[in-house]
Coordinates of C-alpha atoms in Angstrom, one line a residue:
M978 CA -75.3 -51.3 49.7
I979 CA -76.0 -54.4 51.9
S980 CA -72.4 -54.8 52.7
R981 CA -72.1 -51.2 53.7
L982 CA -75.0 -51.5 56.1
F983 CA -73.6 -54.8 57.4
Y984 CA -70.2 -53.1 58.2
F985 CA -72.0 -50.2 59.8
L986 CA -73.9 -52.5 62.1
V987 CA -70.9 -54.6 63.0
L988 CA -68.8 -51.5 63.8
N989 CA -71.6 -50.1 65.9
L990 CA -71.9 -53.4 67.8
L991 CA -68.2 -53.4 68.5
G992 CA -68.5 -49.8 69.7
F993 CA -71.5 -50.8 71.9
M994 CA -69.5 -53.7 73.4
L995 CA -66.4 -51.6 74.0
G996 CA -68.3 -48.8 75.5
F997 CA -70.3 -51.1 77.7
L998 CA -67.3 -52.9 79.1
I999 CA -64.5 -50.3 79.3
P1000 CA -65.6 -46.9 80.5
H1001 CA -67.7 -47.7 83.6
G1002 CA -67.3 -51.4 84.0
F1003 CA -69.8 -54.1 83.5
G1004 CA -73.4 -53.2 82.9
S1005 CA -72.8 -49.5 82.0
W1006 CA -75.4 -48.6 79.3
Q1007 CA -74.1 -45.1 79.3
G1008 CA -70.7 -46.3 78.1
A1009 CA -72.3 -48.4 75.5
C1010 CA -74.1 -45.4 74.1
I1011 CA -70.9 -43.4 74.1
G1012 CA -69.2 -46.2 72.2
I1013 CA -71.9 -46.2 69.5
V1014 CA -71.7 -42.4 69.1
I1015 CA -67.9 -42.4 68.8
V1016 CA -68.0 -45.2 66.2
S1017 CA -70.8 -43.5 64.3
L1018 CA -69.0 -40.2 64.4
A1019 CA -65.8 -41.8 63.2
L1020 CA -67.6 -43.5 60.3
F1021 CA -69.3 -40.3 59.4
L1022 CA -66.1 -38.3 59.3
L1023 CA -64.4 -41.1 57.3
D1024 CA -67.2 -41.2 54.9
T1025 CA -67.3 -37.4 54.7
W1026 CA -63.6 -37.3 53.9
R1027 CA -63.9 -40.0 51.3
S1028 CA -66.9 -38.1 49.7
L1029 CA -64.8 -34.9 49.6
V1030 CA -62.0 -36.8 47.9
F1031 CA -64.5 -38.2 45.4
L1032 CA -66.1 -34.7 44.8
S1033 CA -62.6 -33.2 44.3
W1034 CA -61.8 -35.8 41.7
V1035 CA -65.1 -35.3 39.9
R1036 CA -64.4 -31.5 39.8
S1037 CA -60.9 -32.0 38.5
S1038 CA -59.9 -32.1 34.8
D1039 CA -58.1 -35.4 35.3
I1040 CA -61.3 -37.3 35.3
L1041 CA -59.8 -40.5 34.0
N1042 CA -57.4 -41.0 37.0
A1043 CA -59.8 -42.0 39.7
P1044 CA -58.7 -41.9 43.5
D1045 CA -57.7 -45.3 44.9
Q1046 CA -60.6 -45.9 47.3
S1047 CA -62.6 -48.9 48.3
G1048 CA -66.2 -49.3 49.1
V1049 CA -69.1 -47.4 47.6
W1050 CA -67.1 -44.3 46.7
G1051 CA -64.3 -46.4 45.1
E1052 CA -66.8 -48.4 43.1
S1053 CA -68.6 -45.2 42.1
A1054 CA -65.4 -43.6 41.0
D1055 CA -64.3 -46.7 39.1
R1056 CA -67.7 -46.9 37.3
I1057 CA -67.6 -43.1 36.4
R1058 CA -64.0 -43.5 35.3
R1059 CA -64.9 -46.4 33.0
L1060 CA -68.0 -44.5 31.7
F1061 CA -65.9 -41.4 30.9
R1062 CA -63.2 -43.5 29.3
Q1063 CA -65.9 -45.1 27.1
K1064 CA -67.3 -41.7 26.3
D1065 CA -63.8 -40.4 25.5
I1066 CA -63.2 -43.3 23.1
E1067 CA -66.6 -42.6 21.4
L1068 CA -65.8 -38.9 21.3
R1069 CA -62.4 -39.5 19.7
A1070 CA -64.0 -41.8 17.1
S1071 CA -66.7 -39.2 16.5
D1072 CA -64.0 -36.5 16.1
E1073 CA -62.0 -38.7 13.7
N1074 CA -65.1 -39.4 11.6
L1075 CA -65.9 -35.6 11.6
R1076 CA -62.3 -34.9 10.6
Q1077 CA -62.4 -37.5 7.8
F1078 CA -65.8 -36.1 6.6
L1079 CA -64.5 -32.5 6.5
S1080 CA -61.4 -33.7 4.7
A1081 CA -63.6 -35.3 2.1
I1082 CA -65.6 -32.1 1.7
Q1083 CA -62.3 -30.1 1.4
A1084 CA -61.2 -32.4 -1.4
S1085 CA -64.5 -32.1 -3.2
P1086 CA -64.3 -30.4 -6.6
N1087 CA -67.5 -28.5 -5.6
G1088 CA -67.7 -25.6 -3.3
V1089 CA -69.5 -26.2 0.0
V1090 CA -70.9 -23.4 2.2
L1091 CA -72.9 -24.1 5.4
L1092 CA -75.3 -21.2 6.3
D1093 CA -77.4 -20.6 9.4
T1094 CA -81.0 -19.5 9.4
E1095 CA -80.0 -15.9 8.8
W1096 CA -77.7 -16.6 5.8
H1097 CA -74.5 -16.3 8.0
I1098 CA -71.6 -18.4 6.9
V1099 CA -70.9 -21.2 9.4
W1100 CA -68.3 -23.2 7.5
S1101 CA -66.9 -23.3 3.9
N1102 CA -64.3 -25.4 2.1
R1103 CA -61.3 -24.3 0.0
T1104 CA -63.1 -24.9 -3.3
A1105 CA -65.7 -22.3 -2.3
S1106 CA -62.9 -19.9 -1.7
L1107 CA -61.6 -20.5 -5.3
H1108 CA -65.1 -20.2 -6.7
L1109 CA -66.7 -17.4 -4.7
G1110 CA -63.8 -15.7 -2.9
I1111 CA -64.9 -16.8 0.6
D1112 CA -62.2 -16.9 3.2
P1113 CA -62.8 -20.1 5.3
E1114 CA -61.5 -18.4 8.5
K1115 CA -62.1 -14.7 8.2
D1116 CA -65.5 -14.8 6.7
V1117 CA -67.1 -17.1 9.3
Y1118 CA -70.5 -15.6 10.5
Q1119 CA -70.4 -13.0 7.7
L1120 CA -73.6 -12.6 5.7
I1121 CA -73.2 -14.4 2.4
G1122 CA -75.0 -11.5 0.6
Y1123 CA -72.2 -9.1 1.7
L1124 CA -69.6 -11.2 0.0
L1125 CA -71.5 -12.2 -3.2
R1126 CA -72.7 -8.9 -4.4
N1127 CA -74.4 -10.3 -7.5
P1128 CA -78.0 -9.1 -8.4
E1129 CA -79.0 -12.5 -9.7
F1130 CA -77.8 -14.2 -6.5
S1131 CA -79.5 -11.6 -4.3
A1132 CA -82.8 -12.2 -6.2
Y1133 CA -82.2 -15.9 -5.9
T1134 CA -81.9 -15.9 -2.1
R1135 CA -85.0 -13.8 -1.7
S1136 CA -87.1 -15.9 -4.0
S1137 CA -87.0 -19.1 -1.8
L1138 CA -87.2 -21.0 -5.1
Y1139 CA -84.1 -23.2 -5.0
E1140 CA -85.1 -26.0 -7.4
K1141 CA -82.7 -24.8 -10.1
E1142 CA -79.1 -23.5 -10.0
I1143 CA -78.1 -20.1 -11.2
I1144 CA -74.9 -19.0 -13.0
I1145 CA -72.8 -16.1 -11.7
D1146 CA -69.4 -14.8 -12.4
G1147 CA -66.6 -16.5 -10.5
R1148 CA -63.9 -15.0 -8.3
E1149 CA -61.3 -15.0 -11.2
N1150 CA -63.7 -13.8 -13.8
R1151 CA -62.0 -11.4 -16.2
S1152 CA -62.7 -10.2 -19.8
D1153 CA -59.7 -12.2 -21.1
H1154 CA -60.3 -15.1 -18.7
P1155 CA -64.0 -15.7 -18.0
Q1156 CA -65.1 -17.9 -15.1
K1157 CA -68.6 -19.1 -14.7
I1158 CA -69.9 -20.6 -11.5
A1159 CA -73.2 -22.5 -11.0
V1160 CA -74.6 -22.2 -7.4
Q1161 CA -77.6 -23.8 -5.8
V1162 CA -79.1 -23.7 -2.3
F1163 CA -80.4 -26.7 -0.5
P1164 CA -82.4 -26.1 2.7
Y1165 CA -81.9 -28.6 5.6
G1166 CA -82.6 -28.9 9.3
D1167 CA -84.5 -26.1 11.0
G1168 CA -84.1 -23.3 8.5
R1169 CA -80.4 -23.9 7.8
K1170 CA -79.0 -24.0 4.2
L1171 CA -76.3 -25.7 2.2
L1172 CA -74.9 -23.8 -0.7
L1173 CA -73.1 -25.8 -3.4
S1174 CA -71.0 -24.3 -6.2
R1175 CA -69.3 -25.8 -9.3
D1176 CA -67.1 -24.4 -12.0
I1177 CA -68.9 -24.7 -15.3
T1178 CA -66.5 -22.5 -17.3
A1179 CA -65.3 -25.4 -19.5
L1180 CA -68.9 -26.5 -20.1
E1181 CA -69.9 -22.9 -21.0
Q1182 CA -67.0 -22.7 -23.4
A1183 CA -67.8 -26.1 -24.9
E1184 CA -71.4 -25.0 -25.4
A1185 CA -70.3 -21.7 -27.0
M1186 CA -67.9 -23.6 -29.3
R1187 CA -70.8 -26.0 -30.2
R1188 CA -73.0 -23.0 -31.1
D1189 CA -70.3 -21.4 -33.0
F1190 CA -69.5 -24.6 -34.8
V1191 CA -73.1 -25.1 -35.9
A1192 CA -73.4 -21.5 -36.9
N1193 CA -70.2 -21.7 -38.9
V1194 CA -71.1 -24.9 -40.7
S1195 CA -74.5 -23.6 -41.5
H1196 CA -73.0 -20.4 -42.9
E1197 CA -70.3 -22.2 -44.9
I1198 CA -72.8 -24.6 -46.5
R1199 CA -75.6 -22.0 -47.0
T1200 CA -73.4 -19.7 -49.1
P1201 CA -72.5 -22.2 -51.9
L1202 CA -76.1 -23.7 -51.7
T1203 CA -77.5 -20.2 -52.3
V1204 CA -75.3 -19.8 -55.3
L1205 CA -76.3 -23.2 -56.7
V1206 CA -80.0 -22.6 -56.2
G1207 CA -79.7 -19.2 -57.9
F1208 CA -78.0 -20.7 -60.9
V1209 CA -80.5 -23.6 -61.1
E1210 CA -83.4 -21.1 -61.0
T1211 CA -81.8 -19.0 -63.6
M1212 CA -81.2 -21.9 -65.9
Q1213 CA -84.8 -23.1 -65.4
N1214 CA -86.4 -19.7 -66.1
L1215 CA -84.2 -18.1 -68.7
K1216 CA -83.1 -19.2 -72.1
L1217 CA -79.4 -19.2 -72.1
S1218 CA -76.8 -19.6 -74.8
E1219 CA -74.4 -22.6 -74.8
A1220 CA -71.6 -20.4 -73.6
E1221 CA -73.7 -19.0 -70.7
I1222 CA -74.8 -22.5 -69.7
E1223 CA -71.2 -23.7 -69.8
D1224 CA -70.1 -20.8 -67.5
F1225 CA -73.0 -21.4 -65.1
L1226 CA -72.1 -25.1 -64.9
K1227 CA -68.5 -24.3 -64.3
L1228 CA -69.5 -22.0 -61.4
M1229 CA -71.9 -24.5 -60.0
S1230 CA -69.2 -27.2 -60.1
Q1231 CA -66.9 -24.9 -58.1
Q1232 CA -69.5 -24.4 -55.4
A1233 CA -70.4 -28.1 -55.3
L1234 CA -66.7 -28.9 -55.0
R1235 CA -66.4 -26.3 -52.2
M1236 CA -69.2 -28.0 -50.3
Q1237 CA -67.7 -31.4 -50.9
T1238 CA -64.4 -30.3 -49.5
L1239 CA -66.1 -28.9 -46.4
V1240 CA -68.0 -32.1 -45.8
E1241 CA -64.8 -34.2 -46.3
D1242 CA -62.9 -32.0 -43.8
L1243 CA -65.7 -32.2 -41.3
L1244 CA -65.8 -36.0 -41.6
T1245 CA -62.0 -36.1 -41.2
L1246 CA -62.2 -34.1 -38.0
S1247 CA -65.0 -36.3 -36.7
Q1248 CA -62.9 -39.4 -37.4
L1249 CA -59.8 -38.0 -35.7
E1250 CA -61.8 -37.1 -32.6
G1251 CA -63.6 -40.4 -32.4
S1252 CA -61.0 -43.0 -33.4
P1253 CA -58.3 -44.7 -31.2
L1254 CA -54.8 -43.3 -31.2
P1255 CA -52.6 -44.4 -34.1
S1256 CA -50.5 -47.5 -33.4
E1257 CA -46.8 -47.0 -32.7
F1258 CA -46.0 -50.4 -34.4
E1259 CA -47.6 -49.7 -37.8
W1260 CA -44.6 -48.7 -40.0
H1261 CA -44.7 -47.1 -43.4
D1262 CA -42.0 -46.2 -45.9
F1263 CA -41.2 -42.5 -45.6
D1264 CA -40.1 -42.4 -49.2
S1265 CA -43.5 -43.3 -50.6
L1266 CA -45.2 -40.8 -48.3
W1267 CA -42.8 -38.1 -49.5
K1268 CA -43.4 -38.8 -53.2
S1269 CA -47.2 -38.8 -52.7
C1270 CA -46.9 -35.4 -51.0
H1271 CA -44.7 -34.1 -53.7
A1272 CA -47.1 -35.3 -56.5
E1273 CA -50.1 -33.6 -54.8
A1274 CA -48.2 -30.3 -54.4
N1275 CA -47.2 -30.3 -58.1
G1276 CA -50.8 -31.0 -59.0
L1277 CA -52.1 -28.1 -57.0
M1278 CA -49.5 -25.8 -58.5
H1279 CA -50.8 -26.8 -62.0
V1280 CA -54.4 -26.1 -60.9
L1281 CA -53.5 -22.7 -59.5
H1282 CA -51.5 -21.8 -62.6
Q1283 CA -54.5 -22.7 -64.8
K1284 CA -56.9 -20.8 -62.6
D1285 CA -55.2 -17.4 -62.4
G1286 CA -51.7 -17.9 -63.9
S1287 CA -50.0 -18.1 -60.5
T1288 CA -46.5 -19.4 -60.5
H1289 CA -44.5 -20.6 -57.5
T1290 CA -41.1 -22.0 -56.7
L1291 CA -41.6 -25.3 -54.8
R1292 CA -38.5 -26.8 -53.2
F1293 CA -38.2 -30.0 -51.2
D1294 CA -35.1 -30.0 -49.0
I1295 CA -34.9 -33.6 -47.9
P1296 CA -31.7 -35.4 -46.7
E1297 CA -30.9 -38.3 -48.9
E1298 CA -30.6 -40.8 -46.0
L1299 CA -34.2 -40.0 -44.9
H1300 CA -35.5 -41.9 -47.9
A1301 CA -34.4 -45.1 -46.1
Y1302 CA -36.5 -44.3 -43.1
Q1303 CA -39.9 -45.5 -41.9
I1304 CA -42.5 -43.6 -40.0
S1305 CA -45.1 -45.1 -37.6
G1306 CA -48.7 -44.2 -37.2
S1307 CA -51.6 -43.6 -39.5
L1308 CA -50.4 -43.1 -43.0
D1309 CA -53.6 -41.3 -44.2
E1310 CA -53.5 -38.9 -41.2
I1311 CA -49.8 -38.0 -41.6
K1312 CA -50.3 -37.6 -45.4
S1313 CA -53.3 -35.3 -44.7
A1314 CA -51.3 -33.1 -42.3
F1315 CA -48.4 -32.8 -44.8
T1316 CA -50.5 -32.0 -47.8
N1317 CA -52.6 -29.5 -45.8
L1318 CA -49.6 -27.5 -44.8
V1319 CA -48.1 -27.5 -48.3
S1320 CA -51.4 -26.6 -50.0
N1321 CA -52.0 -23.8 -47.6
A1322 CA -48.5 -22.4 -48.3
L1323 CA -49.1 -22.5 -52.0
R1324 CA -52.6 -21.0 -51.8
Y1325 CA -51.7 -18.1 -49.6
T1326 CA -48.3 -17.3 -51.1
P1327 CA -48.6 -14.7 -53.9
S1328 CA -47.5 -15.6 -57.4
G1329 CA -43.8 -15.6 -57.8
G1330 CA -43.2 -16.6 -54.2
E1331 CA -41.3 -19.6 -52.9
V1332 CA -42.4 -22.5 -50.7
V1333 CA -39.7 -24.7 -49.1
V1334 CA -40.6 -28.1 -47.6
S1335 CA -37.9 -29.5 -45.3
W1336 CA -37.3 -32.4 -42.9
V1337 CA -34.7 -32.0 -40.1
Q1338 CA -33.5 -34.5 -37.5
K1339 CA -33.0 -33.0 -34.1
N1340 CA -31.6 -34.7 -30.9
D1341 CA -34.9 -35.9 -29.6
H1342 CA -37.4 -35.3 -32.4
F1343 CA -37.9 -34.8 -36.2
E1344 CA -39.3 -31.7 -37.8
F1345 CA -41.4 -31.4 -40.9
C1346 CA -41.4 -27.7 -41.9
V1347 CA -43.2 -25.8 -44.6
K1348 CA -41.9 -22.3 -45.0
D1349 CA -43.3 -19.7 -47.5
T1350 CA -42.6 -16.1 -48.6
G1351 CA -46.2 -14.9 -48.2
S1352 CA -47.5 -11.8 -46.5
G1353 CA -47.2 -13.3 -43.1
I1354 CA -49.7 -13.3 -40.2
A1355 CA -50.2 -10.7 -37.5
P1356 CA -49.3 -11.8 -33.9
E1357 CA -52.8 -11.4 -32.6
H1358 CA -54.0 -14.1 -35.0
L1359 CA -51.4 -16.7 -34.3
P1360 CA -53.0 -18.2 -31.1
R1361 CA -56.3 -18.8 -32.9
L1362 CA -55.1 -20.2 -36.2
T1363 CA -55.9 -23.8 -35.3
E1364 CA -59.5 -23.0 -34.2
R1365 CA -62.1 -24.4 -36.5
F1366 CA -63.3 -22.0 -39.2
Y1367 CA -61.0 -19.3 -37.9
R1368 CA -59.7 -17.2 -40.8
V1369 CA -57.4 -14.2 -40.9
D1370 CA -59.0 -13.0 -44.1
R1371 CA -62.4 -14.6 -44.8
S1372 CA -62.8 -13.2 -48.3
R1373 CA -59.3 -14.3 -49.3
S1374 CA -59.9 -17.8 -47.8
R1375 CA -63.0 -18.2 -50.0
D1376 CA -61.1 -17.1 -53.1
T1377 CA -58.5 -19.7 -52.4
G1378 CA -61.0 -22.5 -51.6
G1379 CA -60.1 -22.8 -48.0
T1380 CA -62.6 -24.2 -45.5
G1381 CA -61.0 -22.9 -42.3
L1382 CA -60.5 -26.5 -41.0
G1383 CA -57.1 -27.4 -42.4
L1384 CA -55.0 -26.3 -39.5
A1385 CA -57.4 -27.8 -37.0
I1386 CA -57.0 -31.2 -38.8
V1387 CA -53.2 -30.7 -38.8
K1388 CA -53.1 -30.0 -35.0
H1389 CA -55.3 -33.0 -34.2
V1390 CA -53.1 -35.3 -36.3
I1391 CA -49.8 -34.3 -34.8
Q1392 CA -51.2 -34.4 -31.3
R1393 CA -52.5 -38.0 -31.9
H1394 CA -48.9 -38.9 -33.0
G1395 CA -47.3 -37.5 -29.8
G1396 CA -46.0 -34.3 -31.3
H1397 CA -47.1 -30.7 -31.6
L1398 CA -47.5 -27.9 -34.2
R1399 CA -45.4 -24.8 -34.1
I1400 CA -46.3 -21.7 -36.0
D1401 CA -43.9 -18.8 -36.6
S1402 CA -44.8 -15.8 -38.7
K1403 CA -44.1 -12.2 -39.2
L1404 CA -45.9 -9.7 -41.3
N1405 CA -44.3 -9.2 -44.7
H1406 CA -41.7 -11.8 -44.0
G1407 CA -43.6 -15.1 -44.6
S1408 CA -44.6 -17.9 -42.3
S1409 CA -43.3 -21.3 -41.2
F1410 CA -45.4 -24.3 -40.0
T1411 CA -43.5 -27.0 -38.2
L1412 CA -44.7 -30.5 -37.2
E1413 CA -42.5 -32.0 -34.4
F1414 CA -42.5 -35.8 -34.3
P1415 CA -41.0 -37.7 -31.4
A1416 CA -37.9 -39.7 -32.3
S1417 CA -39.7 -42.9 -31.5
R1418 CA -42.0 -42.4 -34.5
L1419 CA -39.1 -42.9 -37.0
R1420 CA -36.6 -45.7 -37.6
Q1421 CA -34.2 -46.7 -40.3
H1422 CA -35.5 -49.2 -42.8
S1423 CA -34.3 -52.8 -42.6
S1424 CA -35.1 -56.0 -44.3
E1425 CA -36.5 -57.3 -41.0
F1426 CA -39.0 -54.5 -40.8
H1427 CA -42.4 -54.8 -42.5
S1428 CA -44.7 -51.9 -43.0

């Protein structure tokens, strides 16, 4: 500012001197005044032109390309340009942070919906679209209540009590494919609201399974306990003959055995779910496993024959070279799976039927198959056969001593060994249950291998 005043005074002095000397000769004060006016006017016009250039630049969209000027206007333009450049850098950084923040919210497994003071949708992520059916683009500024026409949600929004979440049906909810969504509102700012949603379908299903499991276990144990208690009270209160006592003790033994079998199966399932996966380097002779399975099957056939006179044809179709193989994994688990399938086939095949146990080598896996000539299973039951306590015929299962856990155990065992269970059945044409083991689980026996 001082330099600007200095230049103004110097130029006016020069104008004074030129005007004093040139127009009217020496001593012309009138010429000096004219010189000062001309210089001042020229400076004014120059400064006005430079200010107009500066103002035009300020008004333009190309704010970062300042005009090439000197003096106060040039310095002002340069300072403004640097200020805007700094602000532009800060704005770009802020936009990048916002973009990263929105990307993080988009990747969130929870649905996020921003609402204004009147419950209009301001912004939502893709997860909210999957949970609630909100279109992130088309539904902006729509009332959330128009899109979520759920009585519980409407009452929730009117209550102003948002401490707990509520559970509503999701966008994909169907009778055959339920979807449950938990939503909760969090007020923030000046009356604005944040709505969060999360898919709890799996949690709800797990809780339902837990309730069913407890109910089933309670029911399965209560039935034989009731029988046992009844027999004990009868024996305590009535005078029975030796034959009657023997019959009662026999029935009590059967019920106690049934409870014992149930508890053992439950413990087996618990151990399967809580223990590490079987080792791939623990090898066992397949021949000894096969003989053990064969002996247990023959023993069960003898028990069934003594119980009700049932007779079955049991055939083991095993390639001779397989006896020289080894299998890796948990010997007890594999044996349990094999014997479960064979015993099921014997129990549910009518007297006079045939059960064939075979082992087949495929290109990339081995198959252990148990095929029977029983009554078969209806198609609607097949997807649920491996559920705990699921029975096609409950009364028949109790008669045969089944707990409803055998196939669940078999499924867990084969999955833990890297394979899977395949069930094929047709009404009145029998059933086949196949365990598919990966090829890496078997090898030919050699003197260098040690089980």
